[in-house]
Amino acid sequence: MSTPTMSYEDLVEARRASGVAMFNDNRMKLGIFGSNVSHGLMATHAETTYELTWEHGKKIAQLADRLGFEAMLPVARYRGMGGETNFNGSNYETHAWAAGIAEATENIMVFTTIHVPTKHPIVAAKESVTVDHISGGRHGLNMTMGWYKAEMEMFGGTQREHDIRYRYGSEWIEVVKRMWTEGEGVNFSGEFFEIKDAFSSPKPIQQPYPVLVNAGNSPAGLEFCARECDFNFIAFSDPAEAKDTASRVRGIARDAGSDLGILSYGNIICRDTEKETKQLLDHILDQGDWDVARQVSGGLGSESGSFDKIKAMQERFILGYGGYPLIGTPEQIVDQLLELEQAGVGGMMVGFLDYVQELDYFGERVLPLMREAGLRQ
C-alpha cells in the first residue's frame, strides 16, 4: 500500500488504536449495502416497506448502528438500469448522503462510493474530508472505475478500456492522497491530470486518510487494490471460489508488501423455517424484474453461455446485484457466514427485501447466533 508517512503495519495499528470500526476484532464484519437507491439491491416487485426517502433511510442506518454493524455502504448511480422497475433509477448522491447519515449515527462507518471518472480528485478529496469531520473520523471511500457504459457516457466521451481505467484511477487516488497528507503546493503531472499548486485544509481526522475499498478482481484491479486500498470487494459463486479468490488476492497484496481485508456482498433471505424461506425466495423471483436482469446479463457477455448459466446469472442479479445471497433459517445463515469466514471473507455488506423489518429480525434471531459461533463479540 502506498502511504506517504507510515508502513503498512503502522497504518493498521493506527486504525485499530483510533477505533476505526472496520479494523475491530469481529471475525465477520457487517455492513448495510444499497439503502440509498430505489429497490435497494433486489430487482423485484415483491412487497416491501422499503422506500427511497430520507427518513426511511435514516431509520435503517440508525438501526444498523444500534445493532453494532461496522459500515453503511451506498451504491453510486446516476441513471437507472432499465426494466419495468428502472432499477436504482431514483438514488441519492453518495457524499451528500454520507454526510447526512454521519450526523444521524454514532459509531458505524459511513462510506461514499465514487465512480472515479465522474469527479475531479481535488473535489473528491475535499468532500471526503468534510464527511470524515462530520462523522468524527468514521468515513470510508469505495472507489469504482466506472463499469456501466451508459452511465459513463452521460459525462461525455466513451468508456475507457478496462486497464486504462485503472491507470486513470491510480493517478486519481495519488492526487487524492496527496491532498489529504501534504501541505501547500501539491503539483502533479501525469497522463490524465495536471495539478498545479493545490492545497486542501483541514486534513482528515483518520490518519493518514480514510479507509479505502475497491472491487477490482482483474490483474490490473488487484494490483491497484494491493497498492492503494485497505479492503478488496470480491465476488464469487460459492465458498470454494471465495477461498480461491481470497487466497489469490492476499498473495498479490503480500507480494506488494501489504495485506488486504476481504469483503463481499449479498442479500439475506431469512425466515424461521425452511418452508417460509423458500416461499419468500420464490415470491421474490416470481415478482422479479426479468427485463432488467436480461439487459444486465447481456451487457456482461452472458449470451455465449449455456441457458442454465444465463438463468443463474439473471437470478443472482434479481436477488442482489450478482452478489452471494445468504438464504435459510437463522441457524443456516450463521452456518453460511462461518463457511465464508473460514474461506477468508472477513466481512459481508448485506441488503434485504425489507431493510427495516428484516434488519430488526436479523438483530433478534441471527446476531445472537453469530456471537455464539464466535463471529461477533
mmCIF file of C-alpha atoms in Angstrom, residues 14-363:
data_model
loop_
_atom_site.group_PDB
_atom_site.id
_atom_site.type_symbol
_atom_site.label_atom_id
_atom_site.label_comp_id
_atom_site.label_asym_id
_atom_site.label_seq_id
_atom_site.Cartn_x
_atom_site.Cartn_y
_atom_site.Cartn_z
ATOM 1 C CA ALA A 14 -3.105 3.447 13.887
ATOM 2 C CA ARG A 15 -6.538 2.479 12.557
ATOM 3 C CA ARG A 16 -7.083 -0.071 15.329
ATOM 4 C CA ALA A 17 -5.868 2.289 18.049
ATOM 5 C CA SER A 18 -8.207 5.056 16.890
ATOM 6 C CA GLY A 19 -11.216 2.719 16.962
ATOM 7 C CA VAL A 20 -11.904 2.520 13.212
ATOM 8 C CA ALA A 21 -14.800 0.039 13.116
ATOM 9 C CA MET A 22 -13.621 -1.866 10.060
ATOM 10 C CA PHE A 23 -10.464 -2.795 11.990
ATOM 11 C CA ASN A 24 -12.163 -4.129 15.125
ATOM 12 C CA ASP A 25 -11.847 -7.730 16.362
ATOM 13 C CA ASN A 26 -15.094 -9.098 14.905
ATOM 14 C CA ARG A 27 -14.253 -12.024 12.638
ATOM 15 C CA MET A 28 -17.196 -11.225 10.354
ATOM 16 C CA LYS A 29 -17.767 -7.523 9.749
ATOM 17 C CA LEU A 30 -21.278 -6.459 8.743
ATOM 18 C CA GLY A 31 -22.454 -3.568 6.612
ATOM 19 C CA ILE A 32 -25.677 -2.340 5.063
ATOM 20 C CA PHE A 33 -25.398 -2.071 1.287
ATOM 21 C CA GLY A 34 -27.592 -0.163 -1.148
ATOM 22 C CA SER A 35 -30.028 1.701 1.102
ATOM 23 C CA ASN A 36 -29.557 4.898 -0.938
ATOM 24 C CA VAL A 37 -31.144 3.650 -4.187
ATOM 25 C CA SER A 38 -34.654 2.679 -5.252
ATOM 26 C CA HIS A 39 -35.339 -1.066 -4.841
ATOM 27 C CA GLY A 40 -32.128 -1.429 -2.836
ATOM 28 C CA LEU A 41 -30.231 -4.455 -4.138
ATOM 29 C CA MET A 42 -33.236 -6.515 -5.288
ATOM 30 C CA ALA A 43 -34.709 -6.086 -8.759
ATOM 31 C CA THR A 44 -38.194 -7.277 -7.870
ATOM 32 C CA HIS A 45 -41.771 -6.104 -7.440
ATOM 33 C CA ALA A 46 -42.169 -8.188 -4.270
ATOM 34 C CA GLU A 47 -43.915 -6.289 -1.481
ATOM 35 C CA THR A 48 -41.756 -4.283 0.925
ATOM 36 C CA THR A 49 -41.942 -1.272 3.214
ATOM 37 C CA TYR A 50 -38.569 -0.113 1.864
ATOM 38 C CA GLU A 51 -38.760 3.264 0.159
ATOM 39 C CA LEU A 52 -36.242 5.814 -1.022
ATOM 40 C CA THR A 53 -36.993 8.634 1.408
ATOM 41 C CA TRP A 54 -34.573 10.351 3.718
ATOM 42 C CA GLU A 55 -36.465 9.469 6.890
ATOM 43 C CA HIS A 56 -36.687 5.791 5.937
ATOM 44 C CA GLY A 57 -33.010 5.591 5.018
ATOM 45 C CA LYS A 58 -32.028 7.289 8.266
ATOM 46 C CA LYS A 59 -34.098 4.743 10.193
ATOM 47 C CA ILE A 60 -32.191 1.903 8.506
ATOM 48 C CA ALA A 61 -28.830 3.466 9.351
ATOM 49 C CA GLN A 62 -29.751 4.140 12.975
ATOM 50 C CA LEU A 63 -30.979 0.581 13.436
ATOM 51 C CA ALA A 64 -27.769 -0.838 11.922
ATOM 52 C CA ASP A 65 -25.762 1.474 14.180
ATOM 53 C CA ARG A 66 -27.593 0.251 17.298
ATOM 54 C CA LEU A 67 -27.009 -3.367 16.254
ATOM 55 C CA GLY A 68 -23.264 -2.752 16.027
ATOM 56 C CA PHE A 69 -22.844 -3.038 12.248
ATOM 57 C CA GLU A 70 -19.494 -1.726 11.041
ATOM 58 C CA ALA A 71 -20.497 0.053 7.830
ATOM 59 C CA MET A 72 -23.086 1.806 5.703
ATOM 60 C CA LEU A 73 -22.126 1.387 2.036
ATOM 61 C CA PRO A 74 -24.064 3.157 -0.750
ATOM 62 C CA VAL A 75 -24.423 2.333 -4.435
ATOM 63 C CA ALA A 76 -23.249 5.090 -6.786
ATOM 64 C CA ARG A 77 -25.792 5.529 -9.570
ATOM 65 C CA TYR A 78 -26.520 8.369 -11.950
ATOM 66 C CA ARG A 79 -29.187 6.638 -14.028
ATOM 67 C CA GLY A 80 -31.480 3.659 -13.728
ATOM 68 C CA MET A 81 -30.617 0.306 -15.208
ATOM 69 C CA GLY A 82 -33.868 -0.160 -17.122
ATOM 70 C CA GLY A 83 -36.524 -2.835 -16.925
ATOM 71 C CA GLU A 84 -40.008 -2.372 -15.525
ATOM 72 C CA THR A 85 -38.587 -1.034 -12.256
ATOM 73 C CA ASN A 86 -35.947 1.214 -13.853
ATOM 74 C CA PHE A 87 -33.803 -0.440 -11.218
ATOM 75 C CA ASN A 88 -31.990 2.060 -8.941
ATOM 76 C CA GLY A 89 -33.279 4.896 -11.129
ATOM 77 C CA SER A 90 -34.005 7.041 -8.061
ATOM 78 C CA ASN A 91 -30.948 7.494 -5.881
ATOM 79 C CA TYR A 92 -29.093 9.762 -3.501
ATOM 80 C CA GLU A 93 -25.632 11.101 -4.358
ATOM 81 C CA THR A 94 -23.261 9.341 -2.035
ATOM 82 C CA HIS A 95 -21.164 12.139 -0.478
ATOM 83 C CA ALA A 96 -24.201 14.212 0.486
ATOM 84 C CA TRP A 97 -25.952 11.021 1.642
ATOM 85 C CA ALA A 98 -22.936 10.038 3.759
ATOM 86 C CA ALA A 99 -22.776 13.456 5.407
ATOM 87 C CA GLY A 100 -26.401 13.171 6.488
ATOM 88 C CA ILE A 101 -26.049 9.563 7.670
ATOM 89 C CA ALA A 102 -22.906 10.508 9.597
ATOM 90 C CA GLU A 103 -24.793 13.189 11.515
ATOM 91 C CA ALA A 104 -27.639 10.758 12.253
ATOM 92 C CA THR A 105 -25.424 7.950 13.634
ATOM 93 C CA GLU A 106 -22.795 7.482 16.340
ATOM 94 C CA ASN A 107 -20.428 4.579 15.708
ATOM 95 C CA ILE A 108 -20.996 2.990 12.311
ATOM 96 C CA MET A 109 -18.582 3.810 9.475
ATOM 97 C CA VAL A 110 -20.161 5.815 6.658
ATOM 98 C CA PHE A 111 -18.781 5.155 3.184
ATOM 99 C CA THR A 112 -19.164 7.047 -0.027
ATOM 100 C CA THR A 113 -18.934 5.317 -3.393
ATOM 101 C CA ILE A 114 -17.329 7.184 -6.297
ATOM 102 C CA HIS A 115 -17.037 6.332 -9.965
ATOM 103 C CA VAL A 116 -13.637 7.980 -10.256
ATOM 104 C CA PRO A 117 -14.137 9.262 -13.847
ATOM 105 C CA THR A 118 -17.119 11.345 -12.693
ATOM 106 C CA LYS A 119 -15.409 13.536 -10.088
ATOM 107 C CA HIS A 120 -12.182 15.534 -10.036
ATOM 108 C CA PRO A 121 -9.792 14.233 -7.359
ATOM 109 C CA ILE A 122 -9.363 17.623 -5.662
ATOM 110 C CA VAL A 123 -13.141 17.889 -5.259
ATOM 111 C CA ALA A 124 -13.427 14.285 -4.050
ATOM 112 C CA ALA A 125 -10.629 14.793 -1.518
ATOM 113 C CA LYS A 126 -12.332 17.875 -0.073
ATOM 114 C CA GLU A 127 -15.762 16.207 0.078
ATOM 115 C CA SER A 128 -14.365 13.134 1.815
ATOM 116 C CA VAL A 129 -12.551 15.207 4.440
ATOM 117 C CA THR A 130 -15.801 17.033 5.121
ATOM 118 C CA VAL A 131 -17.614 13.728 5.733
ATOM 119 C CA ASP A 132 -14.719 12.484 7.871
ATOM 120 C CA HIS A 133 -15.045 15.559 10.097
ATOM 121 C CA ILE A 134 -18.843 15.385 10.288
ATOM 122 C CA SER A 135 -18.575 11.725 11.316
ATOM 123 C CA GLY A 136 -15.721 12.209 13.775
ATOM 124 C CA GLY A 137 -13.360 10.023 11.762
ATOM 125 C CA ARG A 138 -15.816 7.349 10.542
ATOM 126 C CA HIS A 139 -15.576 7.916 6.789
ATOM 127 C CA GLY A 140 -14.533 5.395 4.155
ATOM 128 C CA LEU A 141 -14.210 5.686 0.379
ATOM 129 C CA ASN A 142 -15.268 2.930 -2.029
ATOM 130 C CA MET A 143 -13.744 3.546 -5.462
ATOM 131 C CA THR A 144 -15.051 2.095 -8.703
ATOM 132 C CA MET A 145 -13.553 2.705 -12.112
ATOM 133 C CA GLY A 146 -16.960 3.091 -13.808
ATOM 134 C CA TRP A 147 -18.371 -0.127 -15.249
ATOM 135 C CA TYR A 148 -21.839 0.892 -16.519
ATOM 136 C CA LYS A 149 -21.220 2.155 -20.051
ATOM 137 C CA ALA A 150 -24.487 4.079 -20.475
ATOM 138 C CA GLU A 151 -23.837 5.873 -17.202
ATOM 139 C CA MET A 152 -20.261 6.834 -18.005
ATOM 140 C CA GLU A 153 -21.323 8.189 -21.387
ATOM 141 C CA MET A 154 -23.558 10.706 -19.604
ATOM 142 C CA PHE A 155 -20.342 12.508 -18.635
ATOM 143 C CA GLY A 156 -19.075 12.841 -22.209
ATOM 144 C CA GLY A 157 -16.772 10.768 -24.335
ATOM 145 C CA THR A 158 -16.631 6.998 -24.365
ATOM 146 C CA GLN A 159 -15.959 4.298 -21.810
ATOM 147 C CA ARG A 160 -12.203 3.767 -21.374
ATOM 148 C CA GLU A 161 -10.697 0.346 -21.997
ATOM 149 C CA HIS A 162 -10.513 -1.701 -18.794
ATOM 150 C CA ASP A 163 -6.836 -1.410 -17.875
ATOM 151 C CA ILE A 164 -6.741 2.262 -18.869
ATOM 152 C CA ARG A 165 -9.459 2.875 -16.263
ATOM 153 C CA TYR A 166 -7.071 1.600 -13.599
ATOM 154 C CA ARG A 167 -4.233 3.787 -14.882
ATOM 155 C CA TYR A 168 -6.649 6.703 -14.557
ATOM 156 C CA GLY A 169 -7.686 5.529 -11.082
ATOM 157 C CA SER A 170 -4.060 5.235 -9.965
ATOM 158 C CA GLU A 171 -3.376 8.865 -10.843
ATOM 159 C CA TRP A 172 -6.701 9.906 -9.306
ATOM 160 C CA ILE A 173 -6.037 8.318 -5.902
ATOM 161 C CA GLU A 174 -2.444 9.565 -5.840
ATOM 162 C CA VAL A 175 -3.732 13.118 -6.161
ATOM 163 C CA VAL A 176 -6.409 12.483 -3.505
ATOM 164 C CA LYS A 177 -3.905 11.006 -1.025
ATOM 165 C CA ARG A 178 -1.500 13.879 -1.546
ATOM 166 C CA MET A 179 -4.318 16.358 -0.934
ATOM 167 C CA TRP A 180 -5.072 14.533 2.316
ATOM 168 C CA THR A 181 -1.487 14.304 3.588
ATOM 169 C CA GLU A 182 0.683 17.092 2.167
ATOM 170 C CA GLY A 183 0.913 20.791 2.876
ATOM 171 C CA GLU A 184 0.760 23.584 0.328
ATOM 172 C CA GLY A 185 1.967 23.248 -3.215
ATOM 173 C CA VAL A 186 0.790 19.836 -4.409
ATOM 174 C CA ASN A 187 1.903 19.511 -8.027
ATOM 175 C CA PHE A 188 1.226 16.546 -10.261
ATOM 176 C CA SER A 189 1.824 15.912 -13.947
ATOM 177 C CA GLY A 190 0.543 12.648 -15.407
ATOM 178 C CA GLU A 191 -1.236 11.019 -18.302
ATOM 179 C CA PHE A 192 -4.649 12.236 -17.147
ATOM 180 C CA PHE A 193 -4.148 15.039 -14.606
ATOM 181 C CA GLU A 194 -2.174 18.277 -14.412
ATOM 182 C CA ILE A 195 -2.351 19.644 -10.869
ATOM 183 C CA LYS A 196 -0.690 22.955 -10.006
ATOM 184 C CA ASP A 197 -0.024 24.294 -6.517
ATOM 185 C CA ALA A 198 -3.042 22.565 -4.946
ATOM 186 C CA PHE A 199 -3.869 22.590 -1.246
ATOM 187 C CA SER A 200 -6.643 21.258 0.963
ATOM 188 C CA SER A 201 -7.350 22.025 4.618
ATOM 189 C CA PRO A 202 -8.397 20.645 7.059
ATOM 190 C CA LYS A 203 -6.835 17.222 6.788
ATOM 191 C CA PRO A 204 -8.750 14.011 7.585
ATOM 192 C CA ILE A 205 -9.311 13.029 11.195
ATOM 193 C CA GLN A 206 -8.327 9.467 10.282
ATOM 194 C CA GLN A 207 -4.596 9.190 9.835
ATOM 195 C CA PRO A 208 -3.175 9.148 7.322
ATOM 196 C CA TYR A 209 -6.509 9.137 5.472
ATOM 197 C CA PRO A 210 -9.945 7.431 5.367
ATOM 198 C CA VAL A 211 -10.356 3.687 4.813
ATOM 199 C CA LEU A 212 -10.211 2.761 1.107
ATOM 200 C CA VAL A 213 -12.094 -0.022 -0.709
ATOM 201 C CA ASN A 214 -12.147 -1.240 -4.310
ATOM 202 C CA ALA A 215 -13.793 -4.178 -6.081
ATOM 203 C CA GLY A 216 -11.109 -4.833 -8.679
ATOM 204 C CA ASN A 217 -10.654 -8.567 -9.348
ATOM 205 C CA SER A 218 -8.787 -8.361 -12.690
ATOM 206 C CA PRO A 219 -4.964 -8.347 -12.680
ATOM 207 C CA ALA A 220 -4.983 -4.545 -13.039
ATOM 208 C CA GLY A 221 -7.651 -4.212 -10.358
ATOM 209 C CA LEU A 222 -5.853 -6.490 -7.898
ATOM 210 C CA GLU A 223 -2.576 -4.652 -8.382
ATOM 211 C CA PHE A 224 -4.398 -1.356 -7.742
ATOM 212 C CA CYS A 225 -6.040 -2.717 -4.581
ATOM 213 C CA ALA A 226 -2.808 -4.153 -3.223
ATOM 214 C CA ARG A 227 -1.035 -0.842 -3.704
ATOM 215 C CA GLU A 228 -3.724 1.605 -2.624
ATOM 216 C CA CYS A 229 -6.512 0.046 -0.543
ATOM 217 C CA ASP A 230 -7.430 -1.462 2.816
ATOM 218 C CA PHE A 231 -10.106 -3.857 1.523
ATOM 219 C CA ASN A 232 -10.872 -5.723 -1.669
ATOM 220 C CA PHE A 233 -14.512 -6.368 -2.560
ATOM 221 C CA ILE A 234 -14.681 -9.845 -4.153
ATOM 222 C CA ALA A 235 -17.473 -11.680 -5.979
ATOM 223 C CA PHE A 236 -17.849 -15.462 -6.081
ATOM 224 C CA SER A 237 -20.384 -18.172 -6.866
ATOM 225 C CA ASP A 238 -19.680 -20.489 -3.908
ATOM 226 C CA PRO A 239 -17.412 -20.751 -0.827
ATOM 227 C CA ALA A 240 -14.793 -22.752 -2.723
ATOM 228 C CA GLU A 241 -14.411 -19.940 -5.252
ATOM 229 C CA ALA A 242 -14.384 -17.427 -2.385
ATOM 230 C CA LYS A 243 -11.468 -19.289 -0.794
ATOM 231 C CA ASP A 244 -9.504 -19.399 -4.035
ATOM 232 C CA THR A 245 -10.148 -15.717 -4.764
ATOM 233 C CA ALA A 246 -9.340 -14.562 -1.228
ATOM 234 C CA SER A 247 -6.087 -16.521 -1.251
ATOM 235 C CA ARG A 248 -5.099 -15.103 -4.635
ATOM 236 C CA VAL A 249 -5.914 -11.540 -3.558
ATOM 237 C CA ARG A 250 -3.923 -11.808 -0.354
ATOM 238 C CA GLY A 251 -0.985 -13.344 -2.186
ATOM 239 C CA ILE A 252 -0.813 -10.405 -4.579
ATOM 240 C CA ALA A 253 -1.049 -7.993 -1.655
ATOM 241 C CA ARG A 254 1.764 -9.751 0.220
ATOM 242 C CA ASP A 255 3.956 -9.546 -2.873
ATOM 243 C CA ALA A 256 3.275 -5.795 -2.856
ATOM 244 C CA GLY A 257 4.319 -5.534 0.794
ATOM 245 C CA SER A 258 0.848 -5.070 2.284
ATOM 246 C CA ASP A 259 -2.288 -7.022 3.119
ATOM 247 C CA LEU A 260 -5.933 -6.670 2.193
ATOM 248 C CA GLY A 261 -9.103 -7.312 4.112
ATOM 249 C CA ILE A 262 -11.595 -9.326 2.066
ATOM 250 C CA LEU A 263 -15.209 -8.180 1.801
ATOM 251 C CA SER A 264 -18.168 -9.388 -0.229
ATOM 252 C CA TYR A 265 -21.861 -8.669 -0.514
ATOM 253 C CA GLY A 266 -25.257 -10.296 -0.835
ATOM 254 C CA ASN A 267 -28.855 -10.065 0.246
ATOM 255 C CA ILE A 268 -30.161 -12.030 3.200
ATOM 256 C CA ILE A 269 -33.365 -14.053 2.800
ATOM 257 C CA CYS A 270 -34.150 -15.496 6.206
ATOM 258 C CA ARG A 271 -37.216 -16.861 7.981
ATOM 259 C CA ASP A 272 -37.838 -19.156 10.948
ATOM 260 C CA THR A 273 -38.349 -22.264 8.808
ATOM 261 C CA GLU A 274 -37.007 -23.588 5.515
ATOM 262 C CA LYS A 275 -40.544 -23.617 4.116
ATOM 263 C CA GLU A 276 -41.100 -19.936 4.890
ATOM 264 C CA THR A 277 -37.691 -19.045 3.487
ATOM 265 C CA LYS A 278 -38.383 -20.937 0.259
ATOM 266 C CA GLN A 279 -41.753 -19.209 -0.087
ATOM 267 C CA LEU A 280 -40.122 -15.795 0.223
ATOM 268 C CA LEU A 281 -37.360 -16.717 -2.216
ATOM 269 C CA ASP A 282 -39.864 -17.981 -4.790
ATOM 270 C CA HIS A 283 -42.003 -14.868 -4.391
ATOM 271 C CA ILE A 284 -39.035 -12.550 -4.937
ATOM 272 C CA LEU A 285 -38.116 -14.416 -8.126
ATOM 273 C CA ASP A 286 -41.726 -14.711 -9.335
ATOM 274 C CA GLN A 287 -42.037 -10.937 -8.982
ATOM 275 C CA GLY A 288 -38.556 -10.285 -10.340
ATOM 276 C CA ASP A 289 -37.793 -7.652 -12.964
ATOM 277 C CA TRP A 290 -36.559 -10.133 -15.534
ATOM 278 C CA ASP A 291 -36.301 -7.423 -18.200
ATOM 279 C CA VAL A 292 -33.514 -5.604 -16.362
ATOM 280 C CA ALA A 293 -31.886 -8.925 -15.413
ATOM 281 C CA ARG A 294 -31.730 -9.890 -19.107
ATOM 282 C CA GLN A 295 -30.358 -6.475 -20.078
ATOM 283 C CA VAL A 296 -27.630 -6.506 -17.447
ATOM 284 C CA SER A 297 -26.600 -10.128 -18.005
ATOM 285 C CA GLY A 298 -26.438 -9.448 -21.730
ATOM 286 C CA GLY A 299 -24.191 -6.476 -21.109
ATOM 287 C CA LEU A 300 -21.888 -8.711 -19.083
ATOM 288 C CA GLY A 301 -21.437 -11.014 -22.035
ATOM 289 C CA SER A 302 -23.538 -13.966 -20.920
ATOM 290 C CA GLU A 303 -25.114 -14.538 -24.332
ATOM 291 C CA SER A 304 -22.374 -17.027 -25.136
ATOM 292 C CA GLY A 305 -23.025 -19.129 -22.023
ATOM 293 C CA SER A 306 -25.400 -22.030 -21.548
ATOM 294 C CA PHE A 307 -29.069 -21.447 -20.772
ATOM 295 C CA ASP A 308 -28.594 -22.647 -17.183
ATOM 296 C CA LYS A 309 -25.640 -20.317 -16.688
ATOM 297 C CA ILE A 310 -27.547 -17.349 -18.104
ATOM 298 C CA LYS A 311 -30.607 -18.100 -15.967
ATOM 299 C CA ALA A 312 -28.456 -18.431 -12.844
ATOM 300 C CA MET A 313 -26.777 -15.099 -13.573
ATOM 301 C CA GLN A 314 -30.143 -13.410 -14.019
ATOM 302 C CA GLU A 315 -31.469 -14.899 -10.769
ATOM 303 C CA ARG A 316 -28.364 -13.712 -8.923
ATOM 304 C CA PHE A 317 -28.910 -10.211 -10.273
ATOM 305 C CA ILE A 318 -32.554 -10.161 -9.145
ATOM 306 C CA LEU A 319 -31.566 -11.499 -5.720
ATOM 307 C CA GLY A 320 -28.877 -8.901 -5.159
ATOM 308 C CA TYR A 321 -26.740 -7.375 -7.897
ATOM 309 C CA GLY A 322 -24.953 -10.662 -8.587
ATOM 310 C CA GLY A 323 -23.681 -10.994 -5.009
ATOM 311 C CA TYR A 324 -23.689 -14.139 -2.906
ATOM 312 C CA PRO A 325 -27.167 -14.454 -1.349
ATOM 313 C CA LEU A 326 -27.485 -15.865 2.152
ATOM 314 C CA ILE A 327 -30.679 -17.940 2.195
ATOM 315 C CA GLY A 328 -32.072 -20.026 5.035
ATOM 316 C CA THR A 329 -33.146 -20.154 8.652
ATOM 317 C CA PRO A 330 -31.179 -18.125 11.224
ATOM 318 C CA GLU A 331 -29.094 -21.196 12.042
ATOM 319 C CA GLN A 332 -28.396 -21.833 8.353
ATOM 320 C CA ILE A 333 -27.438 -18.190 7.760
ATOM 321 C CA VAL A 334 -24.843 -18.395 10.545
ATOM 322 C CA ASP A 335 -23.501 -21.678 9.151
ATOM 323 C CA GLN A 336 -23.081 -19.976 5.770
ATOM 324 C CA LEU A 337 -21.317 -16.994 7.332
ATOM 325 C CA LEU A 338 -18.995 -19.345 9.210
ATOM 326 C CA GLU A 339 -18.152 -21.123 5.965
ATOM 327 C CA LEU A 340 -17.381 -17.804 4.266
ATOM 328 C CA GLU A 341 -15.244 -16.628 7.180
ATOM 329 C CA GLN A 342 -13.283 -19.869 7.063
ATOM 330 C CA ALA A 343 -12.822 -19.300 3.321
ATOM 331 C CA GLY A 344 -11.172 -15.954 4.063
ATOM 332 C CA VAL A 345 -14.059 -13.495 3.773
ATOM 333 C CA GLY A 346 -13.871 -11.061 6.667
ATOM 334 C CA GLY A 347 -16.996 -9.016 6.045
ATOM 335 C CA MET A 348 -20.358 -9.064 4.265
ATOM 336 C CA MET A 349 -22.149 -5.958 3.046
ATOM 337 C CA VAL A 350 -25.786 -7.037 3.044
ATOM 338 C CA GLY A 351 -29.225 -5.961 1.920
ATOM 339 C CA PHE A 352 -32.756 -7.167 2.477
ATOM 340 C CA LEU A 353 -36.035 -7.102 0.603
ATOM 341 C CA ASP A 354 -37.402 -5.088 3.545
ATOM 342 C CA TYR A 355 -34.458 -3.403 5.239
ATOM 343 C CA VAL A 356 -36.135 -2.175 8.430
ATOM 344 C CA GLN A 357 -38.317 -5.165 9.238
ATOM 345 C CA GLU A 358 -35.756 -7.787 8.279
ATOM 346 C CA LEU A 359 -32.834 -5.971 9.871
ATOM 347 C CA ASP A 360 -34.770 -5.919 13.140
ATOM 348 C CA TYR A 361 -35.387 -9.673 12.741
ATOM 349 C CA PHE A 362 -31.691 -10.204 11.952
ATOM 350 C CA GLY A 363 -30.762 -8.451 15.182
#
